[in-house]
PDB file of C-alpha atoms in Angstrom:
ATOM      1  CA  MET A 201     126.870 -66.171 -12.716  1.00  0.00           C
ATOM      2  CA  GLU A 202     126.844 -69.746 -12.194  1.00  0.00           C
ATOM      3  CA  GLU A 203     125.793 -69.690  -8.272  1.00  0.00           C
ATOM      4  CA  VAL A 204     124.419 -67.188  -5.964  1.00  0.00           C
ATOM      5  CA  PRO A 205     127.132 -65.250  -4.041  1.00  0.00           C
ATOM      6  CA  VAL A 206     127.214 -66.791  -0.450  1.00  0.00           C
ATOM      7  CA  CYS A 207     127.384 -63.138   0.905  1.00  0.00           C
ATOM      8  CA  VAL A 208     123.716 -62.789  -0.062  1.00  0.00           C
ATOM      9  CA  ALA A 209     122.960 -65.343   3.034  1.00  0.00           C
ATOM     10  CA  SER A 210     123.787 -62.727   5.159  1.00  0.00           C
ATOM     11  CA  LEU A 211     121.066 -60.526   4.191  1.00  0.00           C
ATOM     12  CA  THR A 212     118.513 -61.696   6.520  1.00  0.00           C
ATOM     13  CA  ASN A 213     115.974 -58.743   6.041  1.00  0.00           C
ATOM     14  CA  LEU A 214     115.902 -59.623   2.154  1.00  0.00           C
ATOM     15  CA  GLU A 215     112.287 -59.752   0.678  1.00  0.00           C
ATOM     16  CA  VAL A 216     112.989 -60.192  -3.017  1.00  0.00           C
ATOM     17  CA  LEU A 217     115.744 -62.012  -4.735  1.00  0.00           C
ATOM     18  CA  ASP A 218     115.820 -61.842  -8.421  1.00  0.00           C
ATOM     19  CA  CYS A 219     118.570 -64.243  -9.934  1.00  0.00           C
ATOM     20  CA  ALA A 220     116.879 -64.776 -13.253  1.00  0.00           C
ATOM     21  CA  ASP A 221     118.622 -65.452 -16.560  1.00  0.00           C
ATOM     22  CA  ASN A 222     121.913 -66.736 -15.359  1.00  0.00           C
ATOM     23  CA  HIS A 223     123.717 -69.891 -15.551  1.00  0.00           C
ATOM     24  CA  ILE A 224     122.831 -71.055 -11.815  1.00  0.00           C
ATOM     25  CA  LYS A 225     122.655 -74.830 -11.415  1.00  0.00           C
ATOM     26  CA  ALA A 226     121.083 -75.226  -7.988  1.00  0.00           C
ATOM     27  CA  ILE A 227     119.228 -72.741  -5.524  1.00  0.00           C
ATOM     28  CA  PRO A 228     121.711 -72.694  -2.371  1.00  0.00           C
ATOM     29  CA  GLN A 229     120.557 -74.669   0.792  1.00  0.00           C
ATOM     30  CA  TRP A 230     121.301 -71.539   2.844  1.00  0.00           C
ATOM     31  CA  ILE A 231     118.376 -70.051   0.940  1.00  0.00           C
ATOM     32  CA  GLY A 232     116.434 -71.345   4.169  1.00  0.00           C
ATOM     33  CA  HIS A 233     118.481 -68.495   6.270  1.00  0.00           C
ATOM     34  CA  LEU A 234     116.340 -65.671   4.348  1.00  0.00           C
ATOM     35  CA  LYS A 235     113.347 -66.030   6.736  1.00  0.00           C
ATOM     36  CA  GLN A 236     111.949 -62.649   5.601  1.00  0.00           C
ATOM     37  CA  ILE A 237     112.010 -63.738   1.540  1.00  0.00           C
ATOM     38  CA  GLN A 238     108.562 -63.291  -0.147  1.00  0.00           C
ATOM     39  CA  GLU A 239     109.632 -63.573  -3.779  1.00  0.00           C
ATOM     40  CA  LEU A 240     112.098 -65.647  -5.523  1.00  0.00           C
ATOM     41  CA  TYR A 241     113.122 -65.564  -9.280  1.00  0.00           C
ATOM     42  CA  PHE A 242     115.254 -68.076 -10.635  1.00  0.00           C
ATOM     43  CA  GLY A 243     113.685 -68.382 -14.284  1.00  0.00           C
ATOM     44  CA  GLY A 244     116.069 -68.840 -17.221  1.00  0.00           C
ATOM     45  CA  ASN A 245     118.581 -70.954 -15.152  1.00  0.00           C
ATOM     46  CA  PRO A 246     119.416 -74.833 -15.798  1.00  0.00           C
ATOM     47  CA  ILE A 247     118.083 -75.489 -11.910  1.00  0.00           C
ATOM     48  CA  THR A 248     116.935 -79.353 -11.955  1.00  0.00           C
ATOM     49  CA  SER A 249     115.678 -79.610  -8.405  1.00  0.00           C
ATOM     50  CA  LEU A 250     114.237 -77.550  -5.519  1.00  0.00           C
ATOM     51  CA  PRO A 251     116.159 -77.594  -2.171  1.00  0.00           C
ATOM     52  CA  LEU A 252     114.386 -78.862   0.973  1.00  0.00           C
ATOM     53  CA  GLU A 253     115.220 -75.810   2.833  1.00  0.00           C
ATOM     54  CA  LEU A 254     112.484 -73.831   0.829  1.00  0.00           C
ATOM     55  CA  ALA A 255     109.772 -75.513   3.006  1.00  0.00           C
ATOM     56  CA  SER A 256     110.912 -73.330   6.037  1.00  0.00           C
ATOM     57  CA  LEU A 257     110.343 -70.181   4.066  1.00  0.00           C
ATOM     58  CA  SER A 258     106.822 -69.468   5.618  1.00  0.00           C
ATOM     59  CA  ASP A 259     106.583 -65.872   3.951  1.00  0.00           C
ATOM     60  CA  LEU A 260     107.347 -67.081   0.409  1.00  0.00           C
ATOM     61  CA  ALA A 261     104.554 -66.025  -1.801  1.00  0.00           C
ATOM     62  CA  ILE A 262     106.293 -66.617  -5.133  1.00  0.00           C
ATOM     63  CA  LEU A 263     108.725 -68.737  -6.651  1.00  0.00           C
ATOM     64  CA  ARG A 264     109.602 -68.659 -10.385  1.00  0.00           C
ATOM     65  CA  THR A 265     111.595 -71.411 -12.200  1.00  0.00           C
ATOM     66  CA  ASP A 266     111.752 -72.935 -15.495  1.00  0.00           C
ATOM     67  CA  VAL A 267     109.276 -76.065 -14.270  1.00  0.00           C
ATOM     68  CA  GLU A 268     109.840 -77.932 -17.433  1.00  0.00           C
ATOM     69  CA  ARG A 269     113.537 -78.273 -16.258  1.00  0.00           C
ATOM     70  CA  ILE A 270     112.660 -79.241 -12.707  1.00  0.00           C
ATOM     71  CA  SER A 271     112.600 -83.227 -12.081  1.00  0.00           C
ATOM     72  CA  PHE A 272     112.579 -82.848  -8.148  1.00  0.00           C
ATOM     73  CA  PRO A 273     109.960 -82.485  -6.445  1.00  0.00           C
ATOM     74  CA  PRO A 274     108.143 -84.756  -8.913  1.00  0.00           C
ATOM     75  CA  ARG A 275     106.072 -83.003 -11.906  1.00  0.00           C
ATOM     76  CA  ALA A 276     102.750 -83.758  -9.955  1.00  0.00           C
ATOM     77  CA  ILE A 277     103.657 -81.863  -6.971  1.00  0.00           C
ATOM     78  CA  LEU A 278     104.986 -79.012  -9.167  1.00  0.00           C
ATOM     79  CA  ALA A 279     101.767 -78.653 -10.988  1.00  0.00           C
ATOM     80  CA  GLN A 280      99.642 -78.110  -7.686  1.00  0.00           C
ATOM     81  CA  GLY A 281     101.540 -74.963  -6.759  1.00  0.00           C
ATOM     82  CA  LEU A 282     103.928 -73.334  -4.168  1.00  0.00           C
ATOM     83  CA  GLN A 283     102.112 -74.425  -1.136  1.00  0.00           C
ATOM     84  CA  SER A 284     102.149 -78.066  -2.316  1.00  0.00           C
ATOM     85  CA  ILE A 285     105.520 -77.689  -3.193  1.00  0.00           C
ATOM     86  CA  GLN A 286     106.570 -76.814   0.495  1.00  0.00           C
ATOM     87  CA  SER A 287     104.283 -79.190   1.897  1.00  0.00           C
ATOM     88  CA  PHE A 288     106.089 -81.872  -0.038  1.00  0.00           C
ATOM     89  CA  LEU A 289     109.422 -80.557   0.705  1.00  0.00           C
ATOM     90  CA  ALA A 290     108.709 -80.424   4.276  1.00  0.00           C
ATOM     91  CA  ARG A 291     107.476 -84.018   4.367  1.00  0.00           C
ATOM     92  CA  VAL A 292     110.386 -85.374   2.671  1.00  0.00           C
ATOM     93  CA  SER A 293     112.891 -84.111   5.120  1.00  0.00           C
ATOM     94  CA  ASN A 294     112.893 -84.088   8.910  1.00  0.00           C
ATOM     95  CA  PRO A 295     115.869 -82.236   9.979  1.00  0.00           C
ATOM     96  CA  GLN A 296     115.488 -83.785  13.670  1.00  0.00           C
ATOM     97  CA  VAL A 297     115.975 -87.031  12.847  1.00  0.00           C
ATOM     98  CA  GLY A 298     118.267 -86.769   9.795  1.00  0.00           C
ATOM     99  CA  HIS A 299     115.395 -88.589   7.779  1.00  0.00           C
ATOM    100  CA  ILE A 300     114.664 -88.064   4.072  1.00  0.00           C
ATOM    101  CA  SER A 301     111.301 -89.613   3.314  1.00  0.00           C
ATOM    102  CA  LEU A 302     110.382 -90.035  -0.348  1.00  0.00           C
ATOM    103  CA  ASN A 303     108.228 -93.016   0.294  1.00  0.00           C
ATOM    104  CA  ASP A 304     104.946 -93.461  -2.012  1.00  0.00           C
ATOM    105  CA  CYS A 305     106.131 -90.603  -4.191  1.00  0.00           C
ATOM    106  CA  GLY A 306     105.205 -92.226  -7.623  1.00  0.00           C
ATOM    107  CA  LEU A 307     108.907 -91.907  -8.361  1.00  0.00           C
ATOM    108  CA  SER A 308     109.693 -94.403 -11.457  1.00  0.00           C
ATOM    109  CA  VAL A 309     113.379 -93.048 -12.033  1.00  0.00           C
ATOM    110  CA  ILE A 310     116.326 -91.529 -10.198  1.00  0.00           C
ATOM    111  CA  ASP A 311     116.623 -88.364 -12.153  1.00  0.00           C
ATOM    112  CA  GLU A 312     119.600 -85.861 -12.057  1.00  0.00           C
ATOM    113  CA  GLY A 313     117.592 -83.613  -9.864  1.00  0.00           C
ATOM    114  CA  LEU A 314     116.817 -86.089  -7.334  1.00  0.00           C
ATOM    115  CA  VAL A 315     120.692 -87.038  -7.212  1.00  0.00           C
ATOM    116  CA  ASN A 316     121.818 -83.681  -6.628  1.00  0.00           C
ATOM    117  CA  MET A 317     119.384 -83.339  -3.720  1.00  0.00           C
ATOM    118  CA  LEU A 318     120.446 -86.540  -2.420  1.00  0.00           C
ATOM    119  CA  SER A 319     124.092 -86.009  -2.939  1.00  0.00           C
ATOM    120  CA  SER A 320     123.903 -82.694  -1.019  1.00  0.00           C
ATOM    121  CA  SER A 321     121.952 -83.926   1.959  1.00  0.00           C
ATOM    122  CA  VAL A 322     123.555 -84.416   5.312  1.00  0.00           C
ATOM    123  CA  ALA A 323     120.652 -86.897   6.375  1.00  0.00           C
ATOM    124  CA  HIS A 324     121.649 -90.223   7.512  1.00  0.00           C
ATOM    125  CA  GLN A 325     118.113 -92.000   6.537  1.00  0.00           C
ATOM    126  CA  LEU A 326     116.612 -92.495   3.156  1.00  0.00           C
ATOM    127  CA  ASP A 327     113.389 -93.850   2.383  1.00  0.00           C
ATOM    128  CA  LEU A 328     112.537 -94.726  -1.066  1.00  0.00           C
ATOM    129  CA  SER A 329     109.903 -97.243  -0.416  1.00  0.00           C
ATOM    130  CA  ARG A 330     106.513 -98.002  -2.183  1.00  0.00           C
ATOM    131  CA  ASN A 331     107.503 -96.398  -5.646  1.00  0.00           C
ATOM    132  CA  ARG A 332     108.123 -97.672  -9.042  1.00  0.00           C
ATOM    133  CA  ILE A 333     112.074 -97.581  -9.277  1.00  0.00           C
ATOM    134  CA  ALA A 334     113.178-100.271 -11.322  1.00  0.00           C
ATOM    135  CA  THR A 335     116.945 -99.508 -11.386  1.00  0.00           C
ATOM    136  CA  LEU A 336     119.035 -97.264  -8.804  1.00  0.00           C
ATOM    137  CA  LEU A 337     121.247 -96.308 -11.852  1.00  0.00           C
ATOM    138  CA  PRO A 338     120.367 -92.604 -12.169  1.00  0.00           C
ATOM    139  CA  GLU A 339     118.611 -91.787 -15.304  1.00  0.00           C
ATOM    140  CA  HIS A 340     121.181 -89.443 -16.718  1.00  0.00           C
ATOM    141  CA  HIS A 341     123.925 -92.452 -16.564  1.00  0.00           C
ATOM    142  CA  GLN A 342     121.343 -94.946 -18.070  1.00  0.00           C
ATOM    143  CA  VAL A 343     121.343 -92.434 -21.257  1.00  0.00           C
ATOM    144  CA  ALA A 344     124.941 -92.034 -21.325  1.00  0.00           C
ATOM    145  CA  LEU A 345     125.502 -95.686 -21.286  1.00  0.00           C
ATOM    146  CA  GLN A 346     122.861 -96.477 -23.746  1.00  0.00           C
ATOM    147  CA  GLU A 347     124.494 -93.841 -26.192  1.00  0.00           C
ATOM    148  CA  GLU A 348     127.896 -95.592 -25.593  1.00  0.00           C
ATOM    149  CA  LEU A 349     126.277 -98.939 -26.816  1.00  0.00           C
ATOM    150  CA  ASP A 350     124.659 -97.477 -29.755  1.00  0.00           C
ATOM    151  CA  ALA A 351     127.912 -95.974 -30.789  1.00  0.00           C
ATOM    152  CA  THR A 352     130.458 -98.716 -30.279  1.00  0.00           C
ATOM    153  CA  GLY A 353     128.062-101.917 -29.963  1.00  0.00           C
ATOM    154  CA  GLN A 354     129.357-102.694 -26.808  1.00  0.00           C
ATOM    155  CA  ALA A 355     127.691-102.723 -23.379  1.00  0.00           C
ATOM    156  CA  ILE A 356     129.523-100.820 -20.797  1.00  0.00           C
ATOM    157  CA  GLU A 357     129.010-101.714 -17.245  1.00  0.00           C
ATOM    158  CA  PRO A 358     128.010 -99.268 -14.460  1.00  0.00           C
ATOM    159  CA  THR A 359     130.931 -97.930 -12.453  1.00  0.00           C
ATOM    160  CA  PRO A 360     130.533 -97.595  -8.773  1.00  0.00           C
ATOM    161  CA  ASP A 361     130.784 -93.850  -8.612  1.00  0.00           C
ATOM    162  CA  MET A 362     127.474 -93.539 -10.730  1.00  0.00           C
ATOM    163  CA  TYR A 363     125.761 -94.553  -7.192  1.00  0.00           C
ATOM    164  CA  SER A 364     127.762 -92.194  -5.286  1.00  0.00           C
ATOM    165  CA  TYR A 365     124.495 -90.270  -4.470  1.00  0.00           C
ATOM    166  CA  LEU A 366     123.848 -92.920  -1.778  1.00  0.00           C
ATOM    167  CA  THR A 367     127.331 -92.773  -0.091  1.00  0.00           C
ATOM    168  CA  SER A 368     126.441 -91.039   3.086  1.00  0.00           C
ATOM    169  CA  PHE A 369     123.201 -92.628   3.917  1.00  0.00           C
ATOM    170  CA  GLN A 370     123.328 -95.248   7.237  1.00  0.00           C
ATOM    171  CA  ASN A 371     119.791 -96.670   6.625  1.00  0.00           C
ATOM    172  CA  LEU A 372     118.492 -97.037   3.061  1.00  0.00           C
ATOM    173  CA  ASP A 373     114.830 -98.398   2.470  1.00  0.00           C
ATOM    174  CA  ILE A 374     114.188 -99.405  -1.024  1.00  0.00           C
ATOM    175  CA  SER A 375     111.486-101.966  -0.618  1.00  0.00           C
ATOM    176  CA  HIS A 376     108.204-102.252  -2.323  1.00  0.00           C
ATOM    177  CA  ASN A 377     109.767-101.195  -5.679  1.00  0.00           C
ATOM    178  CA  PRO A 378     110.245-103.698  -8.909  1.00  0.00           C
ATOM    179  CA  LEU A 379     114.009-103.683  -8.496  1.00  0.00           C
ATOM    180  CA  ARG A 380     115.624-106.935 -10.200  1.00  0.00           C
ATOM    181  CA  GLU A 381     118.912-106.245  -8.487  1.00  0.00           C
ATOM    182  CA  VAL A 382     121.059-104.628  -5.803  1.00  0.00           C
ATOM    183  CA  PRO A 383     123.540-103.285  -8.355  1.00  0.00           C
ATOM    184  CA  ASP A 384     127.469-104.628  -7.375  1.00  0.00           C
ATOM    185  CA  GLY A 385     128.427-100.794  -7.413  1.00  0.00           C
ATOM    186  CA  LEU A 386     126.009 -99.943  -4.781  1.00  0.00           C
ATOM    187  CA  ALA A 387     127.435-102.241  -2.175  1.00  0.00           C
ATOM    188  CA  LEU A 388     131.011-100.871  -2.908  1.00  0.00           C
ATOM    189  CA  VAL A 389     130.230 -97.168  -2.510  1.00  0.00           C
ATOM    190  CA  CYS A 390     128.001 -98.036   0.601  1.00  0.00           C
ATOM    191  CA  SER A 391     130.592-100.199   2.402  1.00  0.00           C
ATOM    192  CA  GLN A 392     131.677 -97.726   4.930  1.00  0.00           C
ATOM    193  CA  ASN A 393     128.776 -96.073   5.992  1.00  0.00           C
ATOM    194  CA  LEU A 394     125.649 -98.210   5.468  1.00  0.00           C
ATOM    195  CA  THR A 395     124.383-100.045   8.522  1.00  0.00           C
ATOM    196  CA  ASN A 396     120.723-100.918   7.492  1.00  0.00           C
ATOM    197  CA  LEU A 397     119.446-101.882   4.174  1.00  0.00           C
ATOM    198  CA  VAL A 398     115.962-102.885   3.442  1.00  0.00           C
ATOM    199  CA  VAL A 399     114.978-104.266  -0.054  1.00  0.00           C
ATOM    200  CA  SER A 400     112.008-106.525   0.848  1.00  0.00           C
ATOM    201  CA  HIS A 401     108.944-106.852  -1.518  1.00  0.00           C
ATOM    202  CA  ALA A 402     111.015-106.581  -4.770  1.00  0.00           C
ATOM    203  CA  MET A 403     112.044-109.125  -7.755  1.00  0.00           C
ATOM    204  CA  LEU A 404     115.448-109.973  -6.762  1.00  0.00           C
ATOM    205  CA  HIS A 405     117.094-113.169  -7.785  1.00  0.00           C
ATOM    206  CA  ARG A 406     120.346-112.685  -6.293  1.00  0.00           C
ATOM    207  CA  LEU A 407     122.252-110.345  -4.124  1.00  0.00           C
ATOM    208  CA  PRO A 408     125.497-109.043  -5.514  1.00  0.00           C
ATOM    209  CA  GLY A 409     128.668-110.976  -4.675  1.00  0.00           C
ATOM    210  CA  THR A 410     130.335-107.455  -3.554  1.00  0.00           C
ATOM    211  CA  ILE A 411     127.956-107.664  -0.651  1.00  0.00           C
ATOM    212  CA  GLY A 412     130.704-108.997   1.446  1.00  0.00           C
ATOM    213  CA  SER A 413     132.163-105.418   1.156  1.00  0.00           C
ATOM    214  CA  MET A 414     129.577-103.922   3.521  1.00  0.00           C
ATOM    215  CA  HIS A 415     131.511-104.160   6.430  1.00  0.00           C
ATOM    216  CA  ALA A 416     129.284-101.702   8.463  1.00  0.00           C
ATOM    217  CA  LEU A 417     125.999-103.669   7.907  1.00  0.00           C
ATOM    218  CA  SER A 418     124.242-104.604  10.968  1.00  0.00           C
ATOM    219  CA  GLY A 419     120.642-105.476   9.281  1.00  0.00           C
ATOM    220  CA  LEU A 420     119.498-106.717   6.176  1.00  0.00           C
ATOM    221  CA  ASP A 421     116.059-107.195   4.951  1.00  0.00           C
ATOM    222  CA  VAL A 422     115.593-108.893   1.585  1.00  0.00           C
ATOM    223  CA  SER A 423     112.240-110.867   2.615  1.00  0.00           C
ATOM    224  CA  HIS A 424     109.349-111.188  -0.115  1.00  0.00           C
ATOM    225  CA  CYS A 425     111.779-111.576  -2.921  1.00  0.00           C
ATOM    226  CA  ARG A 426     112.722-114.337  -5.429  1.00  0.00           C
ATOM    227  CA  LEU A 427     116.008-115.412  -3.962  1.00  0.00           C
ATOM    228  CA  GLU A 428     117.503-118.603  -4.909  1.00  0.00           C
ATOM    229  CA  GLY A 429     120.662-118.343  -2.905  1.00  0.00           C
ATOM    230  CA  ILE A 430     123.066-115.904  -0.885  1.00  0.00           C
ATOM    231  CA  PRO A 431     126.534-115.568  -2.021  1.00  0.00           C
ATOM    232  CA  ASP A 432     129.169-117.109   0.207  1.00  0.00           C
ATOM    233  CA  SER A 433     130.694-113.372   0.427  1.00  0.00           C
ATOM    234  CA  ILE A 434     128.212-112.445   3.041  1.00  0.00           C
ATOM    235  CA  SER A 435     130.179-114.162   5.563  1.00  0.00           C
ATOM    236  CA  SER A 436     132.496-110.875   5.391  1.00  0.00           C
ATOM    237  CA  CYS A 437     129.647-108.809   6.703  1.00  0.00           C
ATOM    238  CA  PHE A 438     131.206-109.181  10.082  1.00  0.00           C
ATOM    239  CA  GLY A 439     128.941-106.635  12.046  1.00  0.00           C
ATOM    240  CA  LEU A 440     125.719-108.316  10.528  1.00  0.00           C
ATOM    241  CA  GLU A 441     123.094-108.936  13.407  1.00  0.00           C
ATOM    242  CA  LYS A 442     119.903-109.484  11.663  1.00  0.00           C
ATOM    243  CA  ILE A 443     119.090-110.876   8.277  1.00  0.00           C
ATOM    244  CA  LEU A 444     115.303-111.456   7.216  1.00  0.00           C
ATOM    245  CA  LEU A 445     115.275-113.965   4.335  1.00  0.00           C
ATOM    246  CA  SER A 446     111.508-115.306   4.569  1.00  0.00           C
ATOM    247  CA  HIS A 447     109.239-115.497   1.747  1.00  0.00           C
ATOM    248  CA  ASN A 448     111.843-116.522  -0.851  1.00  0.00           C
ATOM    249  CA  CYS A 449     112.989-119.363  -2.925  1.00  0.00           C
ATOM    250  CA  LEU A 450     115.656-120.785  -0.930  1.00  0.00           C
ATOM    251  CA  GLU A 451     116.222-124.655  -0.675  1.00  0.00           C
ATOM    252  CA  LEU A 452     119.047-124.559   1.904  1.00  0.00           C
ATOM    253  CA  LEU A 453     120.033-122.682   4.783  1.00  0.00           C
ATOM    254  CA  PRO A 454     122.849-120.583   3.777  1.00  0.00           C
ATOM    255  CA  SER A 455     126.248-122.211   5.308  1.00  0.00           C
ATOM    256  CA  SER A 456     127.791-118.986   5.068  1.00  0.00           C
ATOM    257  CA  LEU A 457     125.657-117.375   7.802  1.00  0.00           C
ATOM    258  CA  ALA A 458     127.281-119.590  10.452  1.00  0.00           C
ATOM    259  CA  GLU A 459     130.538-117.371   9.979  1.00  0.00           C
ATOM    260  CA  LEU A 460     128.953-114.264  10.963  1.00  0.00           C
ATOM    261  CA  PRO A 461     130.187-113.696  14.612  1.00  0.00           C
ATOM    262  CA  CYS A 462     127.841-111.175  15.590  1.00  0.00           C
ATOM    263  CA  LEU A 463     124.401-112.630  13.874  1.00  0.00           C
ATOM    264  CA  GLN A 464     121.433-112.878  16.439  1.00  0.00           C
ATOM    265  CA  TYR A 465     118.357-112.749  14.312  1.00  0.00           C
ATOM    266  CA  VAL A 466     117.625-115.118  11.526  1.00  0.00           C
ATOM    267  CA  ASP A 467     114.216-115.504   9.696  1.00  0.00           C
ATOM    268  CA  ILE A 468     114.440-117.681   6.929  1.00  0.00           C
ATOM    269  CA  SER A 469     110.503-119.068   6.914  1.00  0.00           C
ATOM    270  CA  ASN A 470     108.389-119.382   4.153  1.00  0.00           C
ATOM    271  CA  ASN A 471     111.045-121.022   1.960  1.00  0.00           C
ATOM    272  CA  ARG A 472     111.824-124.032   0.163  1.00  0.00           C
ATOM    273  CA  ILE A 473     114.092-125.649   2.676  1.00  0.00           C
ATOM    274  CA  SER A 474     113.451-129.433   3.043  1.00  0.00           C
ATOM    275  CA  THR A 475     116.794-130.488   4.903  1.00  0.00           C
ATOM    276  CA  ILE A 476     118.569-129.245   7.661  1.00  0.00           C
ATOM    277  CA  GLU A 477     121.817-130.806   8.728  1.00  0.00           C
ATOM    278  CA  ASN A 478     122.568-131.795  12.212  1.00  0.00           C
ATOM    279  CA  ASP A 479     125.601-129.798  12.450  1.00  0.00           C
ATOM    280  CA  CYS A 480     124.690-126.655  10.470  1.00  0.00           C
ATOM    281  CA  PHE A 481     123.979-124.594  13.748  1.00  0.00           C
ATOM    282  CA  LEU A 482     127.497-125.214  15.144  1.00  0.00           C
ATOM    283  CA  GLY A 483     128.764-122.053  14.244  1.00  0.00           C
ATOM    284  CA  PHE A 484     126.092-119.674  15.189  1.00  0.00           C
ATOM    285  CA  LYS A 485     127.764-118.515  18.517  1.00  0.00           C
ATOM    286  CA  SER A 486     125.390-115.419  19.061  1.00  0.00           C
ATOM    287  CA  LEU A 487     122.113-116.518  17.759  1.00  0.00           C
ATOM    288  CA  CYS A 488     119.049-115.490  19.987  1.00  0.00           C
ATOM    289  CA  HIS A 489     116.291-115.737  17.358  1.00  0.00           C
ATOM    290  CA  LEU A 490     115.637-118.373  14.595  1.00  0.00           C
ATOM    291  CA  ASN A 491     112.523-118.789  12.453  1.00  0.00           C
ATOM    292  CA  VAL A 492     112.418-121.665  10.193  1.00  0.00           C
ATOM    293  CA  SER A 493     108.659-122.185   9.989  1.00  0.00           C
ATOM    294  CA  CYS A 494     106.833-122.763   6.891  1.00  0.00           C
ATOM    295  CA  ASN A 495     109.304-124.636   5.121  1.00  0.00           C
ATOM    296  CA  VAL A 496     109.089-128.493   4.191  1.00  0.00           C
ATOM    297  CA  MET A 497     111.588-129.666   6.315  1.00  0.00           C
ATOM    298  CA  LYS A 498     113.083-133.063   7.546  1.00  0.00           C
ATOM    299  CA  HIS A 499     116.331-133.368   9.591  1.00  0.00           C
ATOM    300  CA  SER A 500     119.464-135.447   8.190  1.00  0.00           C
ATOM    301  CA  ASN A 501     120.581-138.361  10.129  1.00  0.00           C
ATOM    302  CA  ASP A 502     124.157-137.926   8.934  1.00  0.00           C
TER     303      ASP A 502
END
């Protein structure tokens, strides 16, 4: 058996469910409907993550899985037992606001269990801030690409579908992580839904040229990074209303920002801007807030 029959969801008086030693890859999300369940047995199955819905099972006293295979929740949480697991899952997901909060969880990689959980989620907001995540490329894809490199001697670039676990989110906070890049593929797979992206306090030197494909984006926070420039393609983010660029290494006010018809808020303080041309603000038709403080500026007389 590769999955728990969905008809089991109708057994609302069920107290014990034993599905051990099968080929089940995931505990179904509808497990949360079994409010009377007290014992769950899923050992001997290739399950890599636990569903958020387990948090709602207040009578659950026994949960058996192959812990060594589970990658979500984090191992540190699993080691603390069922009560800690349920508390963690309850904190992660707030169904009232459609919010998944994984901030400050000690995450260092995006493993397959986490990918499976995020891919099946109906939440619109994801907070991965304050972790130790250096790349958004899932771990199993990293392994596959490395194996391809070892076999052929040729590096293979990640494809956009490798970031598809983030497709459905409208708000994404990946700040306070040692990220060195926002991958091209991420911008492409999130082009239709993502409205707010926070990547502040990272190690970014550049933004991807594909950022221009993010037509739904209204807010972008890349403050406190190491950016030396902004790609011209950002002028295609027609809905962008707010951009935070403070505490970077910019030497010029990006001219492409003037082409954004909805831009209302620009913070480019604490950079290295020394000159602002007299006509550089002519295109900012909707601008309401401008912060260029803490730069080394002089205006141009040309």
